[in-house]
Amino acid sequence: MRFLLLANVLMLAACSKAAPPPPQTPQVSVVAPLQRDVVDWDDYVGRFEAVQDVEVRPRISGNVQSVLFREGVEVHKGQALFVIDPRPYQAALQQARADLAKAQALVTNNRSELARAQKLIDAQAISREEFETKQANLRSGSADVAAARANVDSKALDVSFTIVRSPIDGRISDKKVSTGTYVAGGTTVLTRIVSVSPIRFAFDGAESFYLKYIRQAREGERKSSRYAPNPVDIQLADEKGYRWHGRMQFVDNAIDPQSGTIRAHALVTNPDGFLVPGMFGRARLLGSGSYHAMLVPDEAIVTDQTRRFVYVIGRDGKTVQRPVETGPLVEGLRVIREGIAPTDKVVIDGLAQLRPGVAVKANTVKLKPRATDDAPTSTPLSTPPASEATAR
């Protein structure tokens, strides 16, 4: 009987199913959003341009006698660069001076004759017609003196033009002609000079950005860069931060219908000449006025087709979806323009297991900035390694 009862108990235990354990409450980490007063920055790419870019050409023709500068270095306004053979122009100047002296001698003689004629006309010893002829000769001689003096000045200018000087302060290119080369006045390019400091950063902006700026200016949120020197920060190709700073100086008066963009440039100080025309850069331009925003980690934001939302913990300990309007990154965190409050507890992990209205066990974590404000989103370029080396 004992064995029979034991067998029945074992059979009943085998046939019965164990009840499932109750589901565990999900554990998540939550943070309070950071509060910041932020401004938006719009990204652009462009290149540096010289404020002054001059092709140096001679004003006179002749053979290059000497070259007086070192190629590729800084030159100053008025510095001598080339010497064109001055001998033909010096000879022409001497001839002009001789013509001036001759004209002055004739005027002196005409003046003496007119003085004698004045005495004779008073004594009625000569006719009125002869006296007026003497007056006309003096006026004609005086005009010849003025013409000769102007010719001397012109020839003296030609002599001065035999020394070609730098028209601006800047950095000079290589020489385009050699000693002995015949150059034509106003035609032959001798070299090129570009100004160094300040320097322009030129870029093209999309029509959508232009429309945004115009509307902001009308609403008083941000002044137009056409009239206000809005700040521009620039990062070079091999840099990690925005080291260079400038101010907006120019916005074009029309949008290019082919590209749908508008030209603009900023002015950047360049005292040591580090920046050169043609250099590539990535810039950020002030894109808004200051506004108050919440900052949360990017991983807290869930994207559902065209909708973005975060999970927050309600007073009852259950999850609630909050649609949000996002902005750019600030200090490594995502800007939330609208949708959450400073007192909300935002879920930052375990999002895959969450649904609206799910009770969770929240672990509060302190949120800290993850990066500096000038952290770029692009990858800096690096110089290639040397192909070979030699020992010393």
GROMACS .gro file of C-alpha atoms in nm:
model
  392
    1MET     CA    1   0.000   0.000   0.000
    2ARG     CA    2   0.285   0.234   0.084
    3PHE     CA    3   0.448   0.171  -0.251
    4LEU     CA    4   0.117   0.229  -0.432
    5LEU     CA    5   0.058   0.560  -0.259
    6LEU     CA    6   0.414   0.677  -0.338
    7ALA     CA    7   0.369   0.588  -0.704
    8ASN     CA    8   0.044   0.785  -0.723
    9VAL     CA    9   0.208   1.091  -0.569
   10LEU     CA   10   0.495   1.078  -0.816
   11MET     CA   11   0.255   1.047  -1.108
   12LEU     CA   12   0.051   1.345  -0.989
   13ALA     CA   13   0.368   1.558  -0.952
   14ALA     CA   14   0.485   1.466  -1.301
   15CYS     CA   15   0.152   1.557  -1.456
   16SER     CA   16   0.125   1.895  -1.284
   17LYS     CA   17   0.302   2.203  -1.444
   18ALA     CA   18   0.500   2.456  -1.239
   19ALA     CA   19   0.345   2.806  -1.236
   20PRO     CA   20   0.562   3.071  -1.425
   21PRO     CA   21   0.750   3.319  -1.206
   22PRO     CA   22   0.621   3.678  -1.204
   23PRO     CA   23   0.798   3.915  -1.457
   24GLN     CA   24   1.086   4.118  -1.319
   25THR     CA   25   1.058   4.496  -1.306
   26PRO     CA   26   1.291   4.651  -1.572
   27GLN     CA   27   1.584   4.845  -1.430
   28VAL     CA   28   1.682   5.162  -1.614
   29SER     CA   29   1.913   5.459  -1.562
   30VAL     CA   30   1.764   5.805  -1.562
   31VAL     CA   31   1.917   6.154  -1.568
   32ALA     CA   32   1.797   6.506  -1.514
   33PRO     CA   33   1.868   6.711  -1.832
   34LEU     CA   34   2.138   6.976  -1.816
   35GLN     CA   35   2.021   7.333  -1.867
   36ARG     CA   36   2.215   7.571  -2.088
   37ASP     CA   37   2.170   7.901  -2.267
   38VAL     CA   38   2.295   7.813  -2.615
   39VAL     CA   39   2.330   7.959  -2.962
   40ASP     CA   40   2.325   7.764  -3.288
   41TRP     CA   41   2.617   7.758  -3.532
   42ASP     CA   42   2.579   7.676  -3.902
   43ASP     CA   43   2.857   7.485  -4.080
   44TYR     CA   44   3.018   7.596  -4.406
   45VAL     CA   45   3.324   7.503  -4.609
   46GLY     CA   46   3.532   7.752  -4.802
   47ARG     CA   47   3.875   7.881  -4.885
   48PHE     CA   48   4.091   8.174  -4.788
   49GLU     CA   49   4.139   8.462  -5.031
   50ALA     CA   50   4.372   8.761  -5.032
   51VAL     CA   51   4.211   9.098  -4.968
   52GLN     CA   52   4.449   9.247  -5.226
   53ASP     CA   53   4.578   9.040  -5.517
   54VAL     CA   54   4.797   9.237  -5.758
   55GLU     CA   55   4.965   9.141  -6.085
   56VAL     CA   56   5.270   9.365  -6.116
   57ARG     CA   57   5.317   9.505  -6.468
   58PRO     CA   58   5.566   9.766  -6.589
   59ARG     CA   59   5.441  10.112  -6.691
   60ILE     CA   60   5.710  10.146  -6.956
   61SER     CA   61   5.875   9.918  -7.210
   62GLY     CA   62   6.236   9.810  -7.209
   63ASN     CA   63   6.485   9.544  -7.110
   64VAL     CA   64   6.495   9.416  -6.750
   65GLN     CA   65   6.829   9.522  -6.606
   66SER     CA   66   6.806   9.356  -6.262
   67VAL     CA   67   6.574   9.177  -6.019
   68LEU     CA   68   6.593   9.310  -5.663
   69PHE     CA   69   6.377   9.078  -5.449
   70ARG     CA   70   6.381   8.728  -5.306
   71GLU     CA   71   6.099   8.513  -5.435
   72GLY     CA   72   5.820   8.398  -5.203
   73VAL     CA   73   5.885   8.635  -4.912
   74GLU     CA   74   5.716   8.944  -4.771
   75VAL     CA   75   5.766   9.279  -4.941
   76HIS     CA   76   5.663   9.629  -4.839
   77LYS     CA   77   5.478   9.898  -5.029
   78GLY     CA   78   5.728  10.104  -5.231
   79GLN     CA   79   6.002   9.839  -5.221
   80ALA     CA   80   6.206   9.818  -5.544
   81LEU     CA   81   6.145   9.492  -5.730
   82PHE     CA   82   6.278   9.531  -6.087
   83VAL     CA   83   6.501   9.776  -6.273
   84ILE     CA   84   6.430   9.841  -6.641
   85ASP     CA   85   6.717   9.989  -6.846
   86PRO     CA   86   6.683  10.362  -6.769
   87ARG     CA   87   6.927  10.502  -7.027
   88PRO     CA   88   6.678  10.572  -7.309
   89TYR     CA   89   6.444  10.747  -7.067
   90GLN     CA   90   6.723  10.947  -6.903
   91ALA     CA   91   6.828  11.068  -7.250
   92ALA     CA   92   6.467  11.165  -7.327
   93LEU     CA   93   6.453  11.355  -6.997
   94GLN     CA   94   6.769  11.549  -7.082
   95GLN     CA   95   6.621  11.639  -7.422
   96ALA     CA   96   6.302  11.760  -7.255
   97ARG     CA   97   6.501  11.974  -7.011
   98ALA     CA   98   6.692  12.125  -7.303
   99ASP     CA   99   6.364  12.206  -7.480
  100LEU     CA  100   6.241  12.372  -7.162
  101ALA     CA  101   6.554  12.584  -7.136
  102LYS     CA  102   6.515  12.690  -7.501
  103ALA     CA  103   6.150  12.785  -7.446
  104GLN     CA  104   6.242  12.985  -7.134
  105ALA     CA  105   6.515  13.173  -7.329
  106LEU     CA  106   6.262  13.265  -7.601
  107VAL     CA  107   6.019  13.391  -7.336
  108THR     CA  108   6.293  13.605  -7.182
  109ASN     CA  109   6.368  13.754  -7.527
  110ASN     CA  110   5.996  13.810  -7.599
  111ARG     CA  111   5.954  13.986  -7.267
  112SER     CA  112   6.247  14.222  -7.346
  113GLU     CA  113   6.108  14.297  -7.692
  114LEU     CA  114   5.767  14.371  -7.545
  115ALA     CA  115   5.923  14.611  -7.293
  116ARG     CA  116   6.100  14.803  -7.572
  117ALA     CA  117   5.785  14.800  -7.781
  118GLN     CA  118   5.593  14.949  -7.488
  119LYS     CA  119   5.824  15.251  -7.486
  120LEU     CA  120   5.802  15.288  -7.861
  121ILE     CA  121   5.424  15.266  -7.868
  122ASP     CA  122   5.406  15.537  -7.606
  123ALA     CA  123   5.616  15.754  -7.835
  124GLN     CA  124   5.408  15.645  -8.132
  125ALA     CA  125   5.726  15.509  -8.297
  126ILE     CA  126   5.568  15.174  -8.392
  127SER     CA  127   5.226  15.070  -8.506
  128ARG     CA  128   4.964  14.923  -8.278
  129GLU     CA  129   4.964  14.607  -8.485
  130GLU     CA  130   5.338  14.551  -8.428
  131PHE     CA  131   5.294  14.606  -8.052
  132GLU     CA  132   5.016  14.348  -8.033
  133THR     CA  133   5.235  14.102  -8.226
  134LYS     CA  134   5.500  14.138  -7.952
  135GLN     CA  135   5.233  14.065  -7.690
  136ALA     CA  136   5.117  13.757  -7.881
  137ASN     CA  137   5.476  13.631  -7.909
  138LEU     CA  138   5.516  13.654  -7.529
  139ARG     CA  139   5.192  13.465  -7.465
  140SER     CA  140   5.289  13.197  -7.716
  141GLY     CA  141   5.635  13.164  -7.563
  142SER     CA  142   5.485  13.131  -7.214
  143ALA     CA  143   5.260  12.852  -7.340
  144ASP     CA  144   5.564  12.679  -7.494
  145VAL     CA  145   5.739  12.697  -7.156
  146ALA     CA  146   5.440  12.537  -6.983
  147ALA     CA  147   5.430  12.259  -7.245
  148ALA     CA  148   5.803  12.201  -7.215
  149ARG     CA  149   5.779  12.187  -6.835
  150ALA     CA  150   5.497  11.930  -6.859
  151ASN     CA  151   5.709  11.726  -7.099
  152VAL     CA  152   5.996  11.732  -6.847
  153ASP     CA  153   5.760  11.604  -6.577
  154SER     CA  154   5.640  11.327  -6.809
  155LYS     CA  155   5.992  11.217  -6.895
  156ALA     CA  156   6.089  11.229  -6.527
  157LEU     CA  157   5.797  10.997  -6.452
  158ASP     CA  158   5.920  10.758  -6.720
  159VAL     CA  159   6.261  10.757  -6.554
  160SER     CA  160   6.103  10.683  -6.215
  161PHE     CA  161   5.902  10.402  -6.373
  162THR     CA  162   6.225  10.229  -6.471
  163ILE     CA  163   6.229  10.108  -6.107
  164VAL     CA  164   5.924   9.886  -6.057
  165ARG     CA  165   5.809   9.908  -5.695
  166SER     CA  166   5.565   9.704  -5.489
  167PRO     CA  167   5.219   9.868  -5.485
  168ILE     CA  168   5.113   9.697  -5.158
  169ASP     CA  169   5.242   9.522  -4.848
  170GLY     CA  170   5.222   9.147  -4.897
  171ARG     CA  171   5.389   8.824  -4.999
  172ILE     CA  172   5.545   8.809  -5.342
  173SER     CA  173   5.546   8.520  -5.589
  174ASP     CA  174   5.830   8.420  -5.820
  175LYS     CA  175   5.957   8.640  -6.101
  176LYS     CA  176   5.796   8.581  -6.439
  177VAL     CA  177   6.081   8.739  -6.637
  178SER     CA  178   6.459   8.719  -6.622
  179THR     CA  179   6.735   8.977  -6.657
  180GLY     CA  180   6.760   9.094  -7.017
  181THR     CA  181   6.399   9.014  -7.106
  182TYR     CA  182   6.217   9.282  -7.304
  183VAL     CA  183   5.893   9.379  -7.133
  184ALA     CA  184   5.602   9.579  -7.275
  185GLY     CA  185   5.452   9.858  -7.070
  186GLY     CA  186   5.112   9.770  -6.925
  187THR     CA  187   5.120   9.419  -7.076
  188THR     CA  188   5.394   9.193  -6.943
  189VAL     CA  189   5.329   9.036  -6.601
  190LEU     CA  190   5.642   9.063  -6.388
  191THR     CA  191   5.520   8.892  -6.069
  192ARG     CA  192   5.221   8.869  -5.835
  193ILE     CA  193   5.175   9.002  -5.481
  194VAL     CA  194   4.899   8.906  -5.236
  195SER     CA  195   4.823   9.074  -4.907
  196VAL     CA  196   4.867   8.858  -4.597
  197SER     CA  197   4.690   9.022  -4.305
  198PRO     CA  198   4.399   9.045  -4.282
  199ILE     CA  199   4.277   8.764  -4.505
  200ARG     CA  200   3.930   8.668  -4.626
  201PHE     CA  201   3.748   8.339  -4.574
  202ALA     CA  202   3.507   8.302  -4.867
  203PHE     CA  203   3.221   8.053  -4.879
  204ASP     CA  204   2.881   7.991  -5.042
  205GLY     CA  205   2.564   7.964  -4.834
  206ALA     CA  206   2.248   7.775  -4.926
  207GLU     CA  207   1.930   7.969  -4.999
  208SER     CA  208   1.757   7.801  -4.702
  209PHE     CA  209   2.015   7.945  -4.462
  210TYR     CA  210   1.978   8.289  -4.619
  211LEU     CA  211   1.600   8.278  -4.573
  212LYS     CA  212   1.644   8.173  -4.210
  213TYR     CA  213   1.881   8.464  -4.141
  214ILE     CA  214   1.646   8.716  -4.304
  215ARG     CA  215   1.352   8.599  -4.092
  216GLN     CA  216   1.564   8.606  -3.776
  217ALA     CA  217   1.673   8.962  -3.853
  218ARG     CA  218   1.312   9.073  -3.901
  219GLU     CA  219   1.210   8.915  -3.570
  220GLY     CA  220   1.507   9.071  -3.388
  221GLU     CA  221   1.658   8.733  -3.296
  222ARG     CA  222   1.983   8.773  -3.491
  223LYS     CA  223   2.125   9.063  -3.691
  224SER     CA  224   2.193   9.012  -4.059
  225SER     CA  225   2.557   8.950  -4.153
  226ARG     CA  226   2.509   9.202  -4.432
  227TYR     CA  227   2.513   9.479  -4.172
  228ALA     CA  228   2.650   9.320  -3.853
  229PRO     CA  229   2.999   9.166  -3.800
  230ASN     CA  230   2.865   8.829  -3.681
  231PRO     CA  231   3.138   8.595  -3.548
  232VAL     CA  232   3.286   8.316  -3.760
  233ASP     CA  233   3.510   8.039  -3.620
  234ILE     CA  234   3.731   7.846  -3.862
  235GLN     CA  235   3.898   7.506  -3.841
  236LEU     CA  236   4.179   7.406  -4.078
  237ALA     CA  237   4.200   7.064  -4.241
  238ASP     CA  238   4.445   6.920  -3.985
  239GLU     CA  239   4.305   7.087  -3.673
  240LYS     CA  240   4.065   6.953  -3.410
  241GLY     CA  241   3.928   7.283  -3.286
  242TYR     CA  242   3.826   7.623  -3.413
  243ARG     CA  243   4.150   7.814  -3.367
  244TRP     CA  244   4.086   8.098  -3.611
  245HIS     CA  245   3.828   8.368  -3.550
  246GLY     CA  246   3.687   8.630  -3.781
  247ARG     CA  247   3.392   8.858  -3.845
  248MET     CA  248   3.146   8.865  -4.133
  249GLN     CA  249   3.221   9.144  -4.378
  250PHE     CA  250   3.027   9.077  -4.699
  251VAL     CA  251   2.710   8.907  -4.826
  252ASP     CA  252   2.639   8.924  -5.199
  253ASN     CA  253   2.334   9.099  -5.342
  254ALA     CA  254   2.193   8.803  -5.539
  255ILE     CA  255   2.158   8.424  -5.525
  256ASP     CA  256   2.323   8.225  -5.803
  257PRO     CA  257   2.035   8.062  -5.995
  258GLN     CA  258   2.260   7.778  -6.110
  259SER     CA  259   2.368   7.661  -5.764
  260GLY     CA  260   2.104   7.816  -5.539
  261THR     CA  261   2.373   7.966  -5.316
  262ILE     CA  262   2.486   8.314  -5.220
  263ARG     CA  263   2.847   8.430  -5.186
  264ALA     CA  264   2.982   8.569  -4.860
  265HIS     CA  265   3.313   8.620  -4.683
  266ALA     CA  266   3.451   8.693  -4.339
  267LEU     CA  267   3.763   8.889  -4.245
  268VAL     CA  268   4.024   8.704  -4.037
  269THR     CA  269   4.336   8.847  -3.875
  270ASN     CA  270   4.656   8.675  -3.987
  271PRO     CA  271   4.947   8.863  -3.826
  272ASP     CA  272   5.211   8.592  -3.875
  273GLY     CA  273   5.105   8.503  -4.230
  274PHE     CA  274   5.019   8.142  -4.140
  275LEU     CA  275   4.705   8.146  -4.354
  276VAL     CA  276   4.759   8.169  -4.730
  277PRO     CA  277   4.515   8.221  -5.019
  278GLY     CA  278   4.363   7.899  -5.148
  279MET     CA  279   4.382   7.718  -4.813
  280PHE     CA  280   4.075   7.505  -4.728
  281GLY     CA  281   3.881   7.554  -4.406
  282ARG     CA  282   3.561   7.455  -4.227
  283ALA     CA  283   3.373   7.737  -4.062
  284ARG     CA  284   3.084   7.781  -3.824
  285LEU     CA  285   2.878   8.098  -3.844
  286LEU     CA  286   2.652   8.230  -3.570
  287GLY     CA  287   2.315   8.084  -3.665
  288SER     CA  288   2.072   8.205  -3.400
  289GLY     CA  289   2.018   8.422  -3.098
  290SER     CA  290   2.060   8.286  -2.747
  291TYR     CA  291   1.787   8.050  -2.620
  292HIS     CA  292   1.734   7.822  -2.319
  293ALA     CA  293   1.760   7.448  -2.392
  294MET     CA  294   1.776   7.107  -2.224
  295LEU     CA  295   2.068   6.873  -2.296
  296VAL     CA  296   2.040   6.492  -2.296
  297PRO     CA  297   2.257   6.210  -2.435
  298ASP     CA  298   2.192   6.109  -2.794
  299GLU     CA  299   2.119   5.750  -2.690
  300ALA     CA  300   1.814   5.867  -2.492
  301ILE     CA  301   1.638   5.977  -2.813
  302VAL     CA  302   1.425   5.719  -2.995
  303THR     CA  303   1.344   5.771  -3.363
  304ASP     CA  304   1.016   5.628  -3.491
  305GLN     CA  305   0.995   5.706  -3.862
  306THR     CA  306   0.952   6.086  -3.865
  307ARG     CA  307   0.892   6.117  -3.491
  308ARG     CA  308   1.150   6.160  -3.215
  309PHE     CA  309   1.073   6.103  -2.850
  310VAL     CA  310   1.226   6.020  -2.513
  311TYR     CA  311   1.100   5.813  -2.222
  312VAL     CA  312   1.053   5.989  -1.891
  313ILE     CA  313   0.943   5.844  -1.557
  314GLY     CA  314   0.605   5.966  -1.434
  315ARG     CA  315   0.502   6.020  -1.074
  316ASP     CA  316   0.358   5.668  -1.063
  317GLY     CA  317   0.694   5.516  -1.157
  318LYS     CA  318   0.579   5.425  -1.508
  319THR     CA  319   0.728   5.528  -1.843
  320VAL     CA  320   0.580   5.808  -2.052
  321GLN     CA  321   0.667   5.899  -2.412
  322ARG     CA  322   0.750   6.264  -2.472
  323PRO     CA  323   0.782   6.388  -2.835
  324VAL     CA  324   1.079   6.625  -2.859
  325GLU     CA  325   1.225   6.878  -3.101
  326THR     CA  326   1.599   6.824  -3.123
  327GLY     CA  327   1.883   7.062  -3.206
  328PRO     CA  328   2.260   7.045  -3.250
  329LEU     CA  329   2.522   6.897  -3.018
  330VAL     CA  330   2.643   7.109  -2.726
  331GLU     CA  331   2.917   6.979  -2.494
  332GLY     CA  332   2.871   6.635  -2.651
  333LEU     CA  333   2.498   6.626  -2.562
  334ARG     CA  334   2.192   6.676  -2.782
  335VAL     CA  335   1.991   6.996  -2.755
  336ILE     CA  336   1.620   6.949  -2.684
  337ARG     CA  337   1.438   7.264  -2.787
  338GLU     CA  338   1.091   7.151  -2.677
  339GLY     CA  339   0.931   6.848  -2.512
  340ILE     CA  340   1.088   6.806  -2.166
  341ALA     CA  341   1.123   7.008  -1.847
  342PRO     CA  342   1.422   7.049  -1.612
  343THR     CA  343   1.251   6.831  -1.351
  344ASP     CA  344   1.191   6.534  -1.585
  345LYS     CA  345   1.378   6.209  -1.535
  346VAL     CA  346   1.492   6.095  -1.880
  347VAL     CA  347   1.567   5.726  -1.943
  348ILE     CA  348   1.907   5.673  -2.105
  349ASP     CA  349   1.940   5.291  -2.126
  350GLY     CA  350   1.728   4.979  -2.157
  351LEU     CA  351   1.505   5.151  -2.412
  352ALA     CA  352   1.445   4.838  -2.619
  353GLN     CA  353   1.239   4.675  -2.344
  354LEU     CA  354   1.025   4.979  -2.268
  355ARG     CA  355   0.670   5.059  -2.365
  356PRO     CA  356   0.447   5.344  -2.253
  357GLY     CA  357   0.297   5.276  -1.911
  358VAL     CA  358   0.557   5.016  -1.802
  359ALA     CA  359   0.657   5.026  -1.435
  360VAL     CA  360   1.036   5.041  -1.397
  361LYS     CA  361   1.297   5.058  -1.128
  362ALA     CA  362   1.489   5.382  -1.192
  363ASN     CA  363   1.850   5.437  -1.097
  364THR     CA  364   1.936   5.809  -1.102
  365VAL     CA  365   2.270   5.899  -1.264
  366LYS     CA  366   2.430   6.243  -1.268
  367LEU     CA  367   2.465   6.378  -1.621
  368LYS     CA  368   2.794   6.552  -1.710
  369PRO     CA  369   2.919   6.724  -2.027
  370ARG     CA  370   3.095   6.487  -2.264
  371ALA     CA  371   3.293   6.726  -2.482
  372THR     CA  372   3.396   7.088  -2.517
  373ASP     CA  373   3.194   7.339  -2.717
  374ASP     CA  374   3.449   7.350  -2.999
  375ALA     CA  375   3.454   6.975  -3.065
  376PRO     CA  376   3.437   6.929  -3.445
  377THR     CA  377   3.220   6.675  -3.621
  378SER     CA  378   3.473   6.621  -3.899
  379THR     CA  379   3.788   6.410  -3.896
  380PRO     CA  380   4.112   6.612  -3.923
  381LEU     CA  381   4.343   6.530  -4.208
  382SER     CA  382   4.687   6.393  -4.130
  383THR     CA  383   5.006   6.431  -4.328
  384PRO     CA  384   5.135   6.114  -4.494
  385PRO     CA  385   5.444   5.948  -4.343
  386ALA     CA  386   5.784   6.020  -4.492
  387SER     CA  387   5.880   5.789  -4.777
  388GLU     CA  388   6.238   5.755  -4.653
  389ALA     CA  389   6.486   5.899  -4.404
  390THR     CA  390   6.860   5.950  -4.369
  391ALA     CA  391   7.082   5.934  -4.060
  392ARG     CA  392   7.309   6.217  -3.953
   0.00000   0.00000   0.00000
